[in-house]
Short mmCIF file of C-alpha atoms in Angstrom, two decimals:
data_model
loop_
_atom_site.label_atom_id
_atom_site.label_comp_id
_atom_site.label_asym_id
_atom_site.label_seq_id
_atom_site.Cartn_x
_atom_site.Cartn_y
_atom_site.Cartn_z
CA MET S 149 5.61 102.84 35.26
CA ALA S 150 3.50 105.88 35.82
CA VAL S 151 0.48 105.79 37.72
CA THR S 152 -2.09 108.46 37.38
CA ALA S 153 -5.24 109.03 39.90
CA ALA S 154 -8.43 108.52 38.28
CA LEU S 155 -9.93 111.81 39.07
CA ARG S 156 -11.58 112.72 36.07
CA PRO S 157 -11.64 110.11 33.01
CA ALA S 158 -11.53 111.55 29.57
CA TRP S 159 -14.67 110.17 28.69
CA SER S 160 -16.54 111.42 31.77
CA ASP S 161 -18.38 114.05 29.90
CA ALA S 162 -20.49 111.08 28.24
CA PHE S 163 -22.20 110.68 31.89
CA ALA S 164 -23.05 114.37 32.21
CA PRO S 165 -26.67 114.83 33.53
CA GLY S 166 -29.27 114.33 30.52
CA THR S 167 -26.82 112.94 28.13
CA LEU S 168 -27.17 109.35 28.63
CA ARG S 169 -29.38 107.35 26.28
CA ARG S 170 -32.34 105.56 28.01
CA VAL S 171 -32.25 101.74 28.59
CA PRO S 172 -34.97 99.52 29.15
CA ARG S 173 -35.57 98.37 32.73
CA ILE S 174 -35.87 94.65 33.51
CA ALA S 175 -39.31 93.89 34.45
CA LEU S 176 -39.49 91.90 37.79
CA PRO S 177 -40.21 89.13 38.88
CA ILE S 178 -38.10 87.17 36.82
CA ASP S 179 -39.15 83.53 36.14
CA LYS S 180 -38.81 81.09 33.35
CA ASP S 181 -42.28 82.25 31.63
CA TRP S 182 -40.79 85.78 31.65
CA ALA S 183 -37.53 84.60 30.19
CA TRP S 184 -38.45 82.57 27.37
CA GLY S 185 -42.25 81.44 27.78
CA GLY S 186 -43.55 81.61 24.02
CA ALA S 187 -40.14 82.45 22.69
CA SER S 188 -38.58 80.23 19.72
CA GLY S 189 -35.08 81.93 19.16
CA ALA S 190 -36.44 83.83 16.27
CA GLY S 191 -34.58 86.54 15.12
CA ILE S 192 -31.34 85.48 16.93
CA THR S 193 -28.28 84.29 15.17
CA VAL S 194 -26.17 81.42 16.75
CA ALA S 195 -22.70 80.82 15.58
CA VAL S 196 -21.45 77.00 16.40
CA ILE S 197 -17.66 77.10 16.71
CA ASP S 198 -17.10 73.69 16.32
CA SER S 199 -15.93 70.68 13.98
CA GLY S 200 -18.46 71.63 11.43
CA VAL S 201 -22.35 70.78 11.15
CA ASP S 202 -23.91 68.27 8.83
CA ALA S 203 -26.76 70.56 7.55
CA ALA S 204 -28.59 67.40 5.98
CA HIS S 205 -29.15 65.99 9.39
CA PRO S 206 -33.00 66.13 10.17
CA GLY S 207 -32.12 66.82 13.71
CA VAL S 208 -30.21 70.22 12.76
CA GLY S 209 -32.29 72.04 10.16
CA VAL S 210 -31.08 74.71 8.00
CA ILE S 211 -27.52 76.17 8.50
CA ASP S 212 -27.98 79.71 7.23
CA ARG S 213 -24.23 80.22 6.75
CA ALA S 214 -20.97 78.02 6.92
CA VAL S 215 -17.17 78.82 7.17
CA ALA S 216 -14.45 76.63 7.48
CA PHE S 217 -11.02 78.07 8.87
CA ARG S 218 -7.82 76.08 8.75
CA TRP S 219 -4.30 76.56 9.21
CA ASP S 220 -2.01 77.05 6.02
CA PRO S 221 1.48 75.38 7.02
CA GLU S 222 2.93 76.88 3.89
CA SER S 223 2.02 80.73 4.52
CA GLU S 224 1.81 79.90 8.09
CA GLU S 225 -1.49 81.88 8.22
CA VAL S 226 -5.03 81.24 9.18
CA THR S 227 -7.15 80.71 5.82
CA SER S 228 -10.87 80.39 5.53
CA ALA S 229 -13.56 79.36 2.99
CA GLU S 230 -17.12 80.12 2.96
CA GLY S 231 -19.68 77.70 1.82
CA PRO S 232 -21.22 74.43 2.85
CA HIS S 233 -19.00 71.92 4.55
CA ASP S 234 -19.12 68.65 6.21
CA ASP S 235 -18.77 67.96 9.95
CA LEU S 236 -15.44 66.20 10.17
CA PHE S 237 -16.24 64.54 13.72
CA GLY S 238 -19.79 64.64 14.51
CA HIS S 239 -19.33 66.88 17.47
CA GLY S 240 -20.67 70.25 15.98
CA THR S 241 -23.62 68.40 14.66
CA ALA S 242 -24.32 67.36 18.07
CA CYS S 243 -24.32 70.73 19.59
CA ALA S 244 -26.41 72.40 16.58
CA GLY S 245 -29.01 69.81 17.15
CA ILE S 246 -29.03 70.70 20.99
CA ILE S 247 -29.23 74.27 20.14
CA ARG S 248 -32.11 73.57 17.55
CA ARG S 249 -34.26 71.70 20.05
CA ALA S 250 -34.07 74.47 22.46
CA ALA S 251 -34.34 77.52 19.87
CA PRO S 252 -36.06 76.02 16.74
CA GLY S 253 -36.46 79.61 15.46
CA ALA S 254 -32.92 80.65 15.70
CA THR S 255 -30.58 81.20 12.82
CA LEU S 256 -27.70 78.59 12.93
CA TRP S 257 -24.18 79.25 11.13
CA SER S 258 -21.40 76.69 11.27
CA VAL S 259 -17.95 77.91 11.72
CA ARG S 260 -15.51 75.06 11.65
CA VAL S 261 -12.31 75.30 13.40
CA LEU S 262 -11.72 71.66 14.47
CA GLY S 263 -10.26 68.70 12.28
CA SER S 264 -11.16 64.95 12.23
CA ARG S 265 -9.51 64.37 15.65
CA LEU S 266 -11.68 67.09 17.25
CA THR S 267 -8.36 69.20 17.80
CA GLY S 268 -7.18 72.54 16.16
CA LYS S 269 -4.79 75.65 16.62
CA GLY S 270 -5.78 78.10 18.88
CA ARG S 271 -5.00 80.81 16.35
CA VAL S 272 -7.83 79.17 14.02
CA PHE S 273 -10.00 78.75 16.94
CA ALA S 274 -9.60 82.64 17.62
CA ALA S 275 -10.33 83.45 14.13
CA GLY S 276 -13.36 81.70 14.20
CA VAL S 277 -14.76 83.51 17.25
CA ARG S 278 -13.59 86.65 15.90
CA TRP S 279 -15.28 85.95 12.41
CA ALA S 280 -18.60 85.22 14.24
CA ILE S 281 -18.47 88.32 16.30
CA ALA S 282 -17.61 90.69 13.18
CA GLN S 283 -20.12 89.08 10.99
CA GLY S 284 -22.99 89.82 13.70
CA ALA S 285 -23.84 86.52 15.39
CA ARG S 286 -25.51 87.55 18.62
CA VAL S 287 -24.73 84.26 20.45
CA VAL S 288 -21.70 82.10 19.90
CA ASN S 289 -21.50 78.27 20.98
CA LEU S 290 -17.91 77.28 22.29
CA SER S 291 -18.28 73.85 23.14
CA LEU S 292 -14.25 73.75 23.00
CA SER S 293 -11.46 75.63 24.77
CA THR S 294 -7.84 75.76 24.91
CA GLY S 295 -5.89 75.39 28.13
CA ARG S 296 -2.39 76.89 26.67
CA GLU S 297 -1.30 79.93 28.87
CA ASP S 298 -0.03 81.62 26.10
CA TYR S 299 -3.48 82.17 24.55
CA PHE S 300 -4.93 83.72 27.81
CA GLY S 301 -4.33 87.12 26.78
CA LEU S 302 -5.71 86.81 23.26
CA PHE S 303 -8.85 84.85 24.41
CA HIS S 304 -9.48 87.54 27.02
CA LEU S 305 -9.13 90.22 24.45
CA ILE S 306 -11.85 88.37 22.44
CA ALA S 307 -14.18 87.56 25.39
CA ASP S 308 -14.11 91.54 25.98
CA GLU S 309 -14.84 92.21 22.51
CA ALA S 310 -17.79 90.07 22.59
CA ALA S 311 -18.97 91.22 25.87
CA PHE S 312 -18.77 95.08 24.85
CA GLY S 313 -20.21 94.49 21.18
CA GLY S 314 -23.42 92.90 22.63
CA VAL S 315 -22.45 89.12 21.65
CA VAL S 316 -22.91 86.18 24.47
CA LEU S 317 -20.25 83.63 24.56
CA VAL S 318 -21.52 80.33 25.95
CA CYS S 319 -18.41 78.20 26.68
CA ALA S 320 -18.05 74.58 27.99
CA THR S 321 -15.41 74.01 30.98
CA ASN S 322 -12.92 71.43 30.54
CA ASN S 323 -13.80 68.00 31.10
CA VAL S 324 -10.89 67.58 33.43
CA ALA S 325 -9.94 69.90 36.40
CA ALA S 326 -7.65 72.46 34.74
CA PRO S 327 -8.14 75.89 33.54
CA THR S 328 -9.22 76.60 30.10
CA TYR S 329 -9.82 79.66 28.17
CA PRO S 330 -12.29 81.57 27.37
CA ALA S 331 -14.29 79.74 29.93
CA GLN S 332 -12.42 80.91 32.69
CA PHE S 333 -13.37 84.63 32.13
CA SER S 334 -16.20 86.18 34.17
CA SER S 335 -17.34 88.01 30.59
CA VAL S 336 -18.46 84.40 29.20
CA ILE S 337 -21.25 82.19 30.34
CA SER S 338 -19.29 79.08 31.40
CA VAL S 339 -21.33 75.61 31.68
CA ALA S 340 -20.54 72.26 33.09
CA ALA S 341 -22.79 69.14 32.85
CA HIS S 342 -25.23 67.93 35.38
CA ASP S 343 -27.10 64.74 35.25
CA GLY S 344 -30.64 66.29 34.65
CA GLN S 345 -32.67 65.79 31.48
CA ASP S 346 -35.14 68.83 31.72
CA PRO S 347 -34.06 70.83 28.60
CA PHE S 348 -35.03 73.99 30.13
CA GLY S 349 -33.61 73.03 33.48
CA LEU S 350 -30.23 74.51 34.72
CA ASP S 351 -28.54 75.08 38.09
CA VAL S 352 -26.34 77.93 39.19
CA ASN S 353 -22.98 77.28 40.53
CA PRO S 354 -22.31 79.32 43.51
CA ALA S 355 -18.51 78.71 43.28
CA PRO S 356 -17.24 79.77 39.66
CA PRO S 357 -15.41 79.70 37.53
CA ALA S 358 -18.15 77.39 35.91
CA ASP S 359 -21.32 79.62 36.23
CA PHE S 360 -23.86 76.92 35.55
CA GLY S 361 -24.79 73.59 35.13
CA ALA S 362 -27.27 71.85 32.50
CA PRO S 363 -27.90 68.60 30.77
CA GLY S 364 -24.92 66.93 29.48
CA ILE S 365 -24.90 63.26 30.96
CA ASP S 366 -26.50 60.56 28.74
CA VAL S 367 -27.79 63.12 26.24
CA ARG S 368 -29.43 61.95 22.79
CA VAL S 369 -27.96 63.84 20.16
CA PRO S 370 -27.49 63.82 16.47
CA TRP S 371 -24.17 62.67 14.89
CA LEU S 372 -22.72 61.43 11.46
CA SER S 373 -24.56 59.91 8.75
CA GLY S 374 -28.04 60.78 10.03
CA ALA S 375 -27.25 59.01 13.29
CA ILE S 376 -28.63 59.55 16.89
CA ILE S 377 -26.12 58.67 19.73
CA THR S 378 -26.30 58.77 23.22
CA SER S 379 -23.11 60.85 24.78
CA THR S 380 -21.80 62.71 27.57
CA GLY S 381 -20.07 65.92 28.10
CA ASN S 382 -19.69 69.44 29.16
CA SER S 383 -20.05 70.64 25.45
CA PHE S 384 -23.75 69.49 25.40
CA ALA S 385 -24.26 71.41 28.72
CA ALA S 386 -22.97 74.38 26.85
CA ALA S 387 -25.27 73.96 23.91
CA HIS S 388 -28.18 73.55 26.02
CA VAL S 389 -27.65 76.97 27.51
CA THR S 390 -26.99 78.37 24.11
CA GLY S 391 -30.30 77.63 23.19
CA LEU S 392 -31.77 79.15 26.26
CA VAL S 393 -29.90 82.01 25.73
CA ALA S 394 -31.25 82.36 22.04
CA ARG S 395 -34.75 81.67 23.45
CA LEU S 396 -34.28 84.70 25.88
CA LEU S 397 -33.01 87.16 23.70
CA SER S 398 -35.67 86.61 20.77
CA LYS S 399 -38.21 87.50 23.49
CA HIS S 400 -35.72 90.36 25.16
CA PRO S 401 -33.53 91.60 22.58
CA HIS S 402 -32.33 94.44 24.44
CA LEU S 403 -30.38 92.31 27.16
CA THR S 404 -26.78 92.66 27.43
CA PRO S 405 -24.46 90.16 28.05
CA TYR S 406 -24.12 90.61 31.85
CA GLU S 407 -28.00 90.89 32.30
CA VAL S 408 -28.29 87.39 30.12
CA LYS S 409 -26.20 85.76 33.13
CA THR S 410 -28.39 87.46 35.65
CA VAL S 411 -31.45 86.24 34.15
CA LEU S 412 -30.07 82.81 34.01
CA ARG S 413 -29.09 82.78 37.75
CA ALA S 414 -32.78 84.39 38.46
CA VAL S 415 -34.47 81.12 36.81
CA ALA S 416 -31.94 78.49 37.74
CA SER S 417 -33.50 75.53 39.70
CA ASN S 418 -31.56 76.18 42.89
CA SER S 419 -32.11 79.74 42.96
CA VAL S 420 -34.09 80.73 46.02
CA ALA S 421 -36.12 83.93 46.98
CA GLY S 422 -35.19 86.48 49.47
CA GLY S 423 -31.56 86.34 49.50
CA ALA S 424 -31.38 82.89 51.32
CA SER S 425 -28.69 80.27 50.94
CA ASP S 426 -27.40 77.17 52.33
CA ASP S 427 -24.57 79.35 53.64
CA HIS S 428 -26.99 81.15 56.24
#
């Protein structure tokens, strides 16, 4: 393989003095009031990639768009059908309800990629995420993941597509200690559960790949047939953070995905001023 020194990239002229577009500077200090005080998520579209969403549940509210992806064994291709659909398990309804509580003004889409056993094919999962990115979702909730190494490259590519396109992917880490994708990637916001109950509370993890901890233990969530249940999982922690990201972006729509992660770190409950830490 040939190796070329990076002396002058072909796109370096884009960085010539006076040619760069001006970008907004983040006003300091950053705190929770600056981040999302007075915001509702209005103007931000959130795609919930999951088992479907029960739009009739009073804890969910309006689902503006719905599409179901499935694997067709005859054609050996991923197919899709846009239109209202059921939640085949209850998990997607739970996540949508948490997002709605945190960001009541957000626009929610349901992208069904999981079946009645809360499982699905990696290619169907990937197709759903790519659809959400292409259709203009600003935040994508991924309370699911794959641990299969053969999907590492595909989901790494998708995560980069989202990051470069200004789309924030919020991913739940695995509920067991094992690598999962795309939660492992630094271009996404990965979330694990902590035992707090403050819906606006989160902790930053000083030792990723899990970036943040959020409420996910004994959480009251909407479920099938209009029910409300108490459940636990990293899935629900991720949905909490998705709602907060929607609120943040509705107030500061210019923020890029990496800036969103920076703001979340700044407002985390265990963040301290002056660069101090337990390591010093």
